[in-house]
Structures are given as C-alpha cells and as structure tokens.
Coordinates of C-alpha atoms and ligand atoms in Angstrom, one line a residue:
X1 CA 211.1 168.1 54.1
X2 CA 208.7 170.4 55.9
X3 CA 205.8 168.0 55.4
X4 CA 207.9 165.1 56.8
X5 CA 208.7 167.1 59.9
X6 CA 205.1 168.1 60.3
X7 CA 204.1 164.4 60.1
X8 CA 206.8 163.4 62.7
X9 CA 205.6 166.2 64.9
X10 CA 202.0 165.1 64.6
X11 CA 202.9 161.6 65.6
X12 CA 205.0 162.8 68.5
X13 CA 202.0 164.9 69.6
X14 CA 199.7 161.9 69.9
X15 CA 202.2 160.1 72.1
X16 CA 203.2 162.9 74.4
X17 CA 201.6 165.3 76.8
X18 CA 199.4 168.1 75.4
X19 CA 201.9 170.7 76.6
X20 CA 204.6 169.1 74.4
X21 CA 202.2 168.9 71.5
X22 CA 201.4 172.6 71.9
X23 CA 205.1 173.3 72.0
X24 CA 205.9 171.3 68.8
X25 CA 203.1 172.8 66.8
X26 CA 204.4 176.2 67.5
X27 CA 207.6 175.4 65.6
X28 CA 205.8 174.2 62.5
X29 CA 206.5 177.6 60.8
X30 CA 210.0 177.6 62.0
X31 CA 213.2 176.3 60.5
X32 CA 212.9 172.9 58.8
X33 CA 216.7 172.5 58.8
X34 CA 217.4 170.5 61.9
X35 CA 215.9 169.2 65.1
X36 CA 217.1 172.2 67.1
X37 CA 214.0 174.1 66.0
X38 CA 211.7 171.3 67.5
X39 CA 213.2 172.0 70.9
X40 CA 213.0 175.7 70.6
X41 CA 210.9 177.8 73.0
X42 CA 207.7 178.8 71.4
X43 CA 206.7 182.3 70.5
X44 CA 203.1 183.1 71.6
X45 CA 200.3 182.2 69.2
X46 CA 199.5 185.2 67.1
X47 CA 195.8 184.5 67.4
X48 CA 196.1 185.6 71.1
X49 CA 197.0 189.0 69.9
X50 CA 194.4 189.7 67.2
X51 CA 191.9 192.2 68.3
X52 CA 190.6 195.7 67.6
X53 CA 191.8 198.2 70.1
X54 CA 191.1 201.9 69.9
X55 CA 189.6 201.2 66.5
X56 CA 192.9 199.7 65.2
X57 CA 193.9 196.2 64.4
X58 CA 196.4 194.7 66.8
X59 CA 198.5 191.7 65.8
X60 CA 201.7 189.8 66.5
X61 CA 204.5 190.2 63.9
X62 CA 207.4 187.8 63.5
X63 CA 210.9 188.6 62.2
X64 CA 213.3 185.8 61.5
X65 CA 216.9 185.8 60.2
X66 CA 218.9 183.1 58.5
X67 CA 220.3 181.7 61.8
X68 CA 216.8 181.1 63.2
X69 CA 216.9 184.2 65.5
X70 CA 213.3 185.2 65.9
X71 CA 211.7 188.3 67.2
X72 CA 208.0 188.6 67.9
X73 CA 206.6 192.2 68.2
X74 CA 203.0 193.4 68.8
X75 CA 201.9 196.8 67.6
X76 CA 200.1 197.3 70.9
X77 CA 202.7 199.6 72.6
X78 CA 205.2 198.5 69.9
X79 CA 206.2 195.8 72.3
X80 CA 208.9 193.2 71.9
X81 CA 207.1 190.0 73.0
X82 CA 209.8 187.3 72.4
X83 CA 213.4 187.3 71.3
X84 CA 214.9 183.9 70.6
X85 CA 218.7 183.7 70.3
X86 CA 221.1 180.7 70.2
X87 CA 222.8 179.7 73.4
X88 CA 226.3 178.2 73.6
X89 CA 224.9 174.8 72.5
X90 CA 223.1 176.3 69.5
X91 CA 219.7 176.0 71.2
X92 CA 217.3 178.9 70.9
X93 CA 216.6 180.7 74.2
X94 CA 213.9 183.4 74.8
X95 CA 215.8 186.2 76.5
X96 CA 212.9 188.7 77.2
X97 CA 210.0 188.7 79.6
X98 CA 206.5 189.0 78.3
X99 CA 203.0 187.6 78.2
X100 CA 201.3 185.0 75.9
X101 CA 198.4 187.3 75.0
X102 CA 197.4 190.8 74.3
X103 CA 195.2 190.8 77.4
X104 CA 198.3 190.1 79.5
X105 CA 199.8 193.3 78.2
X106 CA 196.6 195.3 78.7
X107 CA 196.2 194.1 82.3
X108 CA 199.8 194.6 83.3
X109 CA 200.5 197.6 81.0
X110 CA 202.5 199.4 83.7
X111 CA 205.3 196.9 83.9
X112 CA 206.2 198.3 80.4
X113 CA 207.3 194.8 79.3
X114 CA 209.1 195.2 75.9
X115 CA 207.3 198.5 75.2
X116 CA 208.3 201.6 73.2
X117 CA 208.4 204.4 75.7
X118 CA 207.2 207.8 74.7
X119 CA 206.8 210.6 74.6
X120 CA 209.4 210.8 77.4
X121 CA 211.4 207.9 78.7
X122 CA 211.8 207.8 82.5
X123 CA 210.8 210.5 85.0
X124 CA 210.0 214.2 84.8
X125 CA 210.0 215.8 88.3
X126 CA 206.5 216.7 89.4
X127 CA 205.4 216.3 85.8
X128 CA 206.2 219.9 85.1
X129 CA 208.4 221.7 82.6
X130 CA 208.7 225.1 80.9
X131 CA 209.3 225.6 77.2
X132 CA 209.5 228.9 75.3
X133 CA 208.0 230.7 78.3
X134 CA 205.0 228.4 78.7
X135 CA 204.6 225.9 81.5
X136 CA 203.2 222.4 81.0
X137 CA 201.7 219.9 83.4
X138 CA 201.9 216.2 82.5
X139 CA 200.1 213.2 84.1
X140 CA 201.4 212.3 87.6
X141 CA 201.5 208.5 87.2
X142 CA 204.4 207.8 89.5
X143 CA 203.4 209.3 92.8
X144 CA 204.4 213.0 92.5
X145 CA 206.2 212.5 89.1
X146 CA 205.6 211.5 85.5
X147 CA 207.0 208.2 84.4
X148 CA 207.4 206.8 80.8
X149 CA 205.0 209.2 79.2
X150 CA 202.1 209.2 81.7
X151 CA 198.9 207.2 82.1
X152 CA 198.5 206.7 78.4
X153 CA 202.0 206.7 77.1
X154 CA 203.1 204.9 73.9
X155 CA 203.2 201.6 75.9
X156 CA 199.4 201.6 75.7
X157 CA 198.9 203.0 72.2
X158 CA 198.3 201.0 69.0
X159 CA 200.9 201.7 66.3
X160 CA 200.3 201.3 62.6
X161 CA 202.5 198.4 61.5
X162 CA 204.1 197.7 58.2
X163 CA 206.2 194.6 57.7
X164 CA 209.1 195.1 55.2
X165 CA 210.4 191.7 54.1
X166 CA 211.1 189.0 56.7
X167 CA 213.4 191.1 58.9
X168 CA 211.9 194.5 59.4
X169 CA 208.9 196.0 61.0
X170 CA 208.0 199.7 60.8
X171 CA 205.7 201.2 63.4
X172 CA 204.2 204.6 63.3
X173 CA 202.1 206.5 65.8
X174 CA 200.8 210.1 65.7
X175 CA 200.4 211.6 69.2
X176 CA 197.9 214.4 69.2
X177 CA 198.8 218.0 70.4
X178 CA 198.2 218.0 74.1
X179 CA 198.1 214.2 74.6
X180 CA 199.3 213.4 78.1
X181 CA 199.9 217.2 78.5
X182 CA 202.7 217.3 75.9
X183 CA 202.7 220.1 73.4
X184 CA 202.6 219.6 69.6
X185 CA 201.4 216.8 67.4
X186 CA 204.3 214.3 67.4
X187 CA 204.6 211.9 64.5
X188 CA 206.9 209.0 65.5
X189 CA 208.3 206.1 63.6
X190 CA 210.1 203.2 65.1
X191 CA 211.8 200.6 62.9
X192 CA 212.8 197.2 64.2
X193 CA 215.4 195.4 62.0
X194 CA 216.7 192.0 62.7
X195 CA 220.1 191.6 61.0
X196 CA 221.8 188.4 59.9
X197 CA 224.6 189.0 62.4
X198 CA 222.0 188.4 65.2
X199 CA 221.4 192.1 66.1
X200 CA 218.2 193.8 66.7
X201 CA 218.4 197.4 65.5
X202 CA 215.8 199.9 66.7
X203 CA 215.6 203.3 65.0
X204 CA 213.5 206.0 66.4
X205 CA 212.4 209.1 64.6
X206 CA 210.0 211.9 65.2
X207 CA 208.8 215.3 64.0
X208 CA 206.5 217.8 65.6
X209 CA 204.4 220.8 64.6
X210 CA 205.1 222.8 67.8
X211 CA 208.1 222.9 70.0
X212 CA 208.0 219.9 72.4
X213 CA 210.2 217.5 74.3
X214 CA 210.9 213.9 73.3
X215 CA 212.9 211.0 74.6
X216 CA 212.0 207.6 73.1
X217 CA 213.3 204.2 74.3
X218 CA 212.5 200.5 74.5
X219 CA 211.7 198.9 77.9
X220 CA 212.6 195.2 77.2
X221 CA 213.4 193.1 80.3
X222 CA 216.3 190.9 79.5
X223 CA 217.2 187.6 81.1
X224 CA 220.0 186.0 79.1
X225 CA 219.6 182.7 81.2
X226 CA 216.1 182.5 79.7
X227 CA 212.9 184.4 80.5
X228 CA 211.4 182.8 83.7
X229 CA 214.7 181.7 85.2
X230 CA 215.1 183.0 88.8
X231 CA 217.8 185.7 88.7
X232 CA 220.1 187.9 86.7
X233 CA 222.3 188.7 89.7
X234 CA 224.9 186.1 88.6
X235 CA 225.2 187.7 85.1
X236 CA 228.2 189.9 84.4
X237 CA 227.7 193.5 83.3
X238 CA 230.1 196.1 81.9
X239 CA 228.9 199.7 81.2
X240 CA 231.3 202.3 79.6
X241 CA 230.3 205.1 82.0
X242 CA 232.4 207.0 84.5
X243 CA 229.4 208.8 86.0
X244 CA 225.8 208.4 86.9
X245 CA 223.2 211.1 87.5
X246 CA 222.3 210.5 91.1
X247 CA 218.7 210.7 92.2
X248 CA 216.6 211.9 95.1
X249 CA 214.2 209.6 97.0
X250 CA 211.6 209.9 94.3
X251 CA 214.2 208.9 91.7
X252 CA 214.5 212.4 90.1
X253 CA 218.1 213.4 89.2
X254 CA 219.6 215.9 91.6
X255 CA 221.2 217.6 88.6
X256 CA 224.7 216.5 89.7
X257 CA 227.0 214.0 88.1
X258 CA 228.6 211.4 90.4
X259 CA 231.8 209.4 89.7
X260 CA 231.2 205.6 89.8
X261 CA 234.8 204.8 90.8
X262 CA 234.9 203.2 94.3
X263 CA 231.1 202.9 94.4
X264 CA 228.7 200.0 93.7
X265 CA 228.0 201.7 90.4
X266 CA 231.4 201.0 88.9
X267 CA 230.7 198.7 86.0
X268 CA 233.6 200.0 84.0
X269 CA 235.0 196.4 83.9
X270 CA 232.9 193.2 84.1
X271 CA 231.3 192.6 87.5
X272 CA 228.4 190.4 88.5
X273 CA 225.2 192.4 88.9
X274 CA 224.7 190.9 92.4
X275 CA 228.3 191.8 93.6
X276 CA 227.4 195.1 95.2
X277 CA 223.6 195.3 94.8
X278 CA 222.8 194.9 98.5
X279 CA 225.6 197.1 99.8
X280 CA 224.7 200.0 102.1
X281 CA 224.5 203.0 99.8
X282 CA 222.1 205.9 99.6
X283 CA 221.7 205.6 95.8
X284 CA 221.0 201.9 95.9
X285 CA 218.5 202.5 98.8
X286 CA 216.6 205.1 96.6
X287 CA 216.3 202.6 93.7
X288 CA 215.9 199.5 95.9
X289 CA 218.8 198.3 93.8
X290 CA 220.1 199.7 90.4
X291 CA 217.6 202.1 88.8
X292 CA 219.9 204.8 87.6
X293 CA 221.0 206.7 84.5
X294 CA 224.6 206.0 83.5
X295 CA 226.3 208.8 81.6
X296 CA 227.9 207.1 78.7
X297 CA 231.6 207.9 78.0
X298 CA 230.9 207.6 74.3
X299 CA 227.8 207.3 72.2
X300 CA 229.1 206.5 68.9
X301 CA 227.1 203.7 67.3
X302 CA 230.2 201.8 66.2
X303 CA 231.3 201.0 69.7
X304 CA 229.6 198.8 72.3
X305 CA 228.6 200.9 75.4
X306 CA 227.4 198.0 77.6
X307 CA 227.7 194.2 77.6
X308 CA 225.9 191.5 79.6
X309 CA 227.1 187.9 79.8
X310 CA 225.2 184.9 81.1
X311 CA 227.5 182.3 82.7
X312 CA 224.7 179.6 82.3
X313 CA 223.8 180.0 78.6
X314 CA 227.0 181.7 77.4
X315 CA 224.7 184.3 75.7
X316 CA 226.4 187.7 75.4
X317 CA 224.5 190.9 74.6
X318 CA 226.3 194.0 73.4
X319 CA 224.5 197.4 73.2
X320 CA 225.4 200.2 70.8
X321 CA 223.6 203.5 70.7
X322 CA 223.7 207.1 69.6
X323 CA 222.1 208.1 73.0
X324 CA 224.1 209.8 75.8
X325 CA 222.5 207.8 78.7
X326 CA 221.6 204.3 79.7
X327 CA 219.0 203.5 82.4
X328 CA 220.2 200.3 84.2
X329 CA 217.2 199.0 86.1
X330 CA 217.8 195.7 87.9
X331 CA 214.1 194.5 88.0
X332 CA 213.8 195.6 91.6
X333 CA 210.0 196.1 91.3
X334 CA 209.3 192.7 89.8
X335 CA 207.2 191.0 92.4
X336 CA 206.8 187.4 91.3
X337 CA 204.2 188.2 88.6
X338 CA 202.8 184.8 87.7
X339 CA 201.3 185.2 84.2
X340 CA 204.5 185.3 82.2
X341 CA 205.0 183.5 78.9
X342 CA 204.4 179.7 79.3
X343 CA 203.0 180.4 82.8
X344 CA 206.4 181.5 84.0
X345 CA 206.7 183.5 87.2
X346 CA 208.9 186.6 87.0
X347 CA 210.6 186.9 90.3
X348 CA 212.3 189.9 91.9
X349 CA 215.4 190.7 89.9
X350 CA 214.8 188.0 87.4
X351 CA 215.4 190.5 84.5
X352 CA 217.2 193.7 83.8
X353 CA 216.4 196.7 81.6
X354 CA 219.1 198.6 79.8
X355 CA 217.2 201.6 78.3
X356 CA 219.1 203.9 76.1
X357 CA 218.0 207.4 76.5
X358 CA 218.5 211.1 77.1
X359 CA 218.7 211.7 80.9
X360 CA 215.6 211.6 83.1
X361 CA 214.2 215.1 83.9
X362 CA 216.3 216.8 81.2
X363 CA 213.6 219.5 80.6
X364 CA 214.3 220.7 84.1
X365 CA 218.0 220.4 84.1
X366 CA 219.7 222.9 81.8
X367 CA 223.1 221.1 82.2
X368 CA 221.8 217.9 80.7
X369 CA 221.7 217.4 76.9
X370 CA 218.5 218.9 75.5
X371 CA 215.4 216.9 74.7
X372 CA 213.7 219.8 72.9
X373 CA 212.4 219.1 69.4
X374 CA 211.3 222.0 67.2
X375 CA 209.1 222.1 64.0
X376 CA 211.3 221.5 61.0
X377 CA 213.8 219.3 63.0
X378 CA 213.9 215.5 62.9
X379 CA 214.6 213.5 66.1
X380 CA 216.6 210.4 65.2
X381 CA 218.3 207.9 67.4
X382 CA 219.5 204.3 66.9
X383 CA 220.1 201.5 69.4
X384 CA 221.4 198.0 68.6
X385 CA 221.2 194.9 70.8
X386 CA 223.6 192.4 69.4
X387 CA 223.8 188.7 70.5
X388 CA 226.7 186.3 70.4
X389 CA 228.0 183.4 72.6
X390 CA 231.1 182.8 74.6
Ligands
BGC401 C1 212.4 202.9 85.8 C2 212.0 202.2 87.1 C3 210.6 201.7 87.0 C4 210.6 200.8 85.8 C5 209.1 200.3 85.5 C6 212.4 201.9 84.8 O1 212.7 202.5 83.6 O2 213.6 203.5 86.0 O3 212.0 203.1 88.2 O4 210.1 201.1 88.1 O5 211.0 201.4 84.6 O6 209.0 199.1 85.1

C-alpha cells in the first residue's frame, strides 16, 4: 500500500510544480490510510534541523497519534515547530507558527516561537529579586526588565532529547548555578506527550541545589485558522478568569488584582478576540492589545480553563492546567515577519499565545503565589492543549 502511494506520488511529482512535489514527498512517512495525508501541510524537513550547537546534537523529532495528529519538536529551545490537527473536514491544519529550519529559530530567537521558557516565564521588574536575604540581578533583556529568562534563556538552550515510543519526547536541561543571574543549579525535565484523544500534554519538572525561583511555560503561537493566515481577531475566546493582574507601562504587574467584569478583559463567556481589542483602555494601551496575566478561577487539571474556536476551520482548542495564571498575548508585536514555514508571512495579530504560568514578577510581589523552589522540593506542573472540531 505504502509503496503504491509512493509510486503515485512520484508520478504526480513529475507532472506538477516543484513546490507540489516537495509537498507530496514530505507526506511519504505519513499515514498511508487515505488521500487526506497527501493534502496535509508538511512538517519541515528534519535535515534542516540537524546541527551541532553548543557541542550538542540538535534535531527535529516527530510525534504522531492514531488519528494522524502530528507534532514536530526541536530540542533547540525545546520548541514546538509544527502541530497538525484535523479541521472540520478532516484535513490536517498546522496551527502553530514557526520556521522551516534551525537557523530561522537561531536568527529570530527572541520571538520565542514554540519555545520552552525558563527559568522564569514573563517579566521580572528591573531584573531584581531578593531571596533568603540575598539580592540577585538578572539580565535586562526587555528594556529595564528581564523577560522569559534573559538573553540566554531556555529558548536558546539545547536540551537532551529522548523519544519514548511514537508519542512522547522527554527533554532535559541542566542550567548552571548563576546562569542568567539565577541562583542554584536547576535540573529541568519537560515531557511532551501526544495522546490519542488529540491532546498535547506538557509536563514540567525541576529540582535545584540552592533556593531559587522558577516559572516554566511554553510560548507556542497558535492560529487555529492555519499558521500564516492573516488574523486571529475573528476567533472566539473564553477564559475562566474573573481578574487580571494589571500592569504598568513596562508591563510589570502593579501588584493589584483587577476585575474583568465590564472591561475589554472580560472573556468569561465566548467573545471574539477582536471585539474590544482596539477600545480605549489604559491596560490595552500598555500591551498594545492583550498582553496580560489572567488569574484563573480554578486550576484543576480536570477542567478546561480557556477555549479558542476558529469559525473558519471549526478547530477548537481547550486548555487545562495546574498553573494559577494564563498570559494571553494577542501577537501585538508580530510585525509581518516573512520567513515563516513555507515562506509564510506572520502578520500583526496573526497568532495568539496562551502561556500557562505563575504570575509575572511574583518574586517581588508577596501577595502572588510563590515561585520559590528549595533543595529537596520538586517543581511539577502540567498543561494540556486539547483539539477537537465543532
Ligand atoms: C509577553 C509579551 C512579549 C512576547 C514575546 C509574551 O509572553 O507577554 O510582552 O512581547 O511574549 O514574544
């Protein structure tokens, strides 16, 4: 069967454009069950990811479930490169933004496409914090603040990778004592598991040899209409959060909690992302759109805390997490980057990030849930992105 399909594909390749040929060949390792696979978007060629970086082997790993859902992950930054899920017609759609090669990720590292973020997700005010009577200074990579771990956060590090069967990838990274200014040697393990009910489960764990702070997340940019399509503002979003942590003009939380009711931040029932995004509002002005931490009403892994729905593809994404917060970032700083997968251009607000996390700047806000990790303790959080159609 597989051989026949390969022959047919080869014949088709000769009679069609090179682009189409390239496309078809990328599916040769895919499902041989039906013709849907032949029309599926391609995952990048793994050869474009093979290199030695920081003395370690970088590669592209593929997970696939029984429904053909496919996830491509590189161990450079632990990044999700592609995520192919079925749309309402059963056709696979790539719902995350990324690049076709490792060099794309190295050149544009600071968009954080698909990356594991560590040691600390989001901002720490002025890059400073005190712990057990000592003060620490982190990299200032976001004007006067630290963002996403600093200049050499996990998004730029090479993880050790171990594939477990067809549907799981374990990534480990040991961050040295003092790396980026953070105390303690932090040993972190991130496990990506693709389940047969079309969910991508991400488990994060970490241990340290000195008291430190930690807040790990993933920075996937989702577009459920398909990566490279122009906007996410027509998608509907629901977030089970009655409050946000409002920010100052440098996007550092003020330490207060603000009720969403009656504001553009009310996503307690489905609303299109674009409905209020351009309203006059100090918080929207600070973020140039949504770029805020939502305080989740519940964070019990058995209940969805946020849902996005695409009216075009019918794809629905539900998020489950053990984390207390969710950073909703509406892709406000995407600027029409033109080296996306398949030469796509990623326009302003053509993707959204929903980063599960502890709150930004928690080390400086005693009223926020603690992000301190001590020797002998194990940090462990879980987040699930589950896909279905409506
Ligand atoms: C932050 C944004 C930032 C983006 C970087 C988000 O998590 O909240 O402010 O611009 O990451 O791509």
